[in-house]
């Protein structure tokens, strides 16, 4: 996992978080990190976001969450199986 992927994962978790105490702890950690930024071995410019991040609305996120849960439960088929099914439907 690279830095960009980690940032996106953390942002997504924070967006869906409703626990004020945890959010305040995250804020404190981030504020403390700003004070110690010189201790990081990477240049601060490495942390500047240069691309836009699309934030899903509730409906979209619910669909994504459902699809991920189905995948984790093994409720899916491979691309090859799907192509075979589609071909069979087209031949009927």
Short mmCIF file of C-alpha atoms in Angstrom, two decimals:
data_model
loop_
_atom_site.label_atom_id
_atom_site.label_comp_id
_atom_site.label_asym_id
_atom_site.label_seq_id
_atom_site.Cartn_x
_atom_site.Cartn_y
_atom_site.Cartn_z
CA UNK A 1 0.00 0.00 0.00
CA UNK A 2 1.46 3.35 -0.96
CA UNK A 3 0.98 6.68 0.80
CA UNK A 4 -1.84 7.79 -1.50
CA UNK A 5 -3.82 4.59 -0.95
CA UNK A 6 -3.32 4.82 2.81
CA UNK A 7 -4.53 8.42 2.84
CA UNK A 8 -7.66 7.53 0.88
CA UNK A 9 -8.41 4.60 3.19
CA UNK A 10 -8.05 6.80 6.27
CA UNK A 11 -10.15 9.59 4.75
CA UNK A 12 -12.94 7.13 3.91
CA UNK A 13 -12.94 5.76 7.46
CA UNK A 14 -12.99 9.25 8.97
CA UNK A 15 -15.89 10.33 6.72
CA UNK A 16 -18.04 7.43 7.94
CA UNK A 17 -17.02 7.81 11.60
CA UNK A 18 -19.56 9.28 14.03
CA UNK A 19 -17.60 8.85 17.26
CA UNK A 20 -16.71 12.36 18.47
CA UNK A 21 -14.12 11.13 20.97
CA UNK A 22 -12.20 9.19 18.31
CA UNK A 23 -12.40 12.11 15.88
CA UNK A 24 -10.99 14.43 18.54
CA UNK A 25 -8.12 12.00 19.14
CA UNK A 26 -7.39 11.91 15.42
CA UNK A 27 -7.41 15.71 15.36
CA UNK A 28 -4.95 15.81 18.27
CA UNK A 29 -2.64 13.34 16.54
CA UNK A 30 -2.76 15.37 13.32
CA UNK A 31 -2.08 18.62 15.18
CA UNK A 32 0.88 17.00 16.91
CA UNK A 33 2.14 15.67 13.57
CA UNK A 34 2.26 19.22 12.19
CA UNK A 35 4.57 20.22 15.02
CA UNK A 36 6.96 17.32 14.34
CA UNK A 37 6.85 17.36 10.52
CA UNK A 38 10.61 17.98 10.38
CA UNK A 39 11.22 14.55 11.90
CA UNK A 40 9.75 12.85 8.82
CA UNK A 41 12.29 11.59 6.29
CA UNK A 42 10.14 12.58 3.32
CA UNK A 43 9.87 16.09 1.97
CA UNK A 44 6.66 17.93 2.99
CA UNK A 45 5.84 18.33 -0.70
CA UNK A 46 5.25 14.57 -0.81
CA UNK A 47 2.12 15.16 1.28
CA UNK A 48 0.54 17.82 -0.89
CA UNK A 49 -2.53 16.50 -2.63
CA UNK A 50 -2.49 17.21 -6.34
CA UNK A 51 -5.56 15.31 -7.54
CA UNK A 52 -9.22 15.50 -6.64
CA UNK A 53 -10.82 12.77 -4.55
CA UNK A 54 -14.38 11.78 -5.39
CA UNK A 55 -16.50 11.32 -2.27
CA UNK A 56 -19.42 8.95 -2.73
CA UNK A 57 -22.90 9.91 -1.57
CA UNK A 58 -24.78 7.66 0.87
CA UNK A 59 -26.55 5.70 -1.88
CA UNK A 60 -23.33 5.04 -3.79
CA UNK A 61 -21.41 4.06 -0.66
CA UNK A 62 -24.21 1.68 0.38
CA UNK A 63 -24.02 -0.04 -3.03
CA UNK A 64 -20.22 -0.31 -2.76
CA UNK A 65 -20.43 -1.66 0.80
CA UNK A 66 -23.02 -4.25 -0.28
CA UNK A 67 -20.84 -5.35 -3.21
CA UNK A 68 -17.78 -5.66 -0.98
CA UNK A 69 -19.76 -7.72 1.53
CA UNK A 70 -21.00 -10.00 -1.24
CA UNK A 71 -17.43 -10.45 -2.47
CA UNK A 72 -16.20 -11.26 1.05
CA UNK A 73 -19.02 -13.82 1.39
CA UNK A 74 -18.02 -15.47 -1.88
CA UNK A 75 -21.25 -14.38 -3.55
CA UNK A 76 -19.58 -13.63 -6.86
CA UNK A 77 -18.37 -15.28 -10.04
CA UNK A 78 -15.19 -14.88 -12.02
CA UNK A 79 -14.93 -12.69 -15.11
CA UNK A 80 -14.62 -15.85 -17.22
CA UNK A 81 -17.82 -17.32 -15.76
CA UNK A 82 -19.66 -14.04 -16.31
CA UNK A 83 -18.54 -13.90 -19.95
CA UNK A 84 -19.77 -17.48 -20.48
CA UNK A 85 -23.17 -16.64 -18.96
CA UNK A 86 -23.50 -13.52 -21.08
CA UNK A 87 -22.57 -15.44 -24.21
CA UNK A 88 -25.17 -18.09 -23.36
CA UNK A 89 -27.85 -15.39 -22.90
CA UNK A 90 -26.93 -13.78 -26.23
CA UNK A 91 -27.18 -17.12 -28.03
CA UNK A 92 -30.75 -17.73 -26.81
#
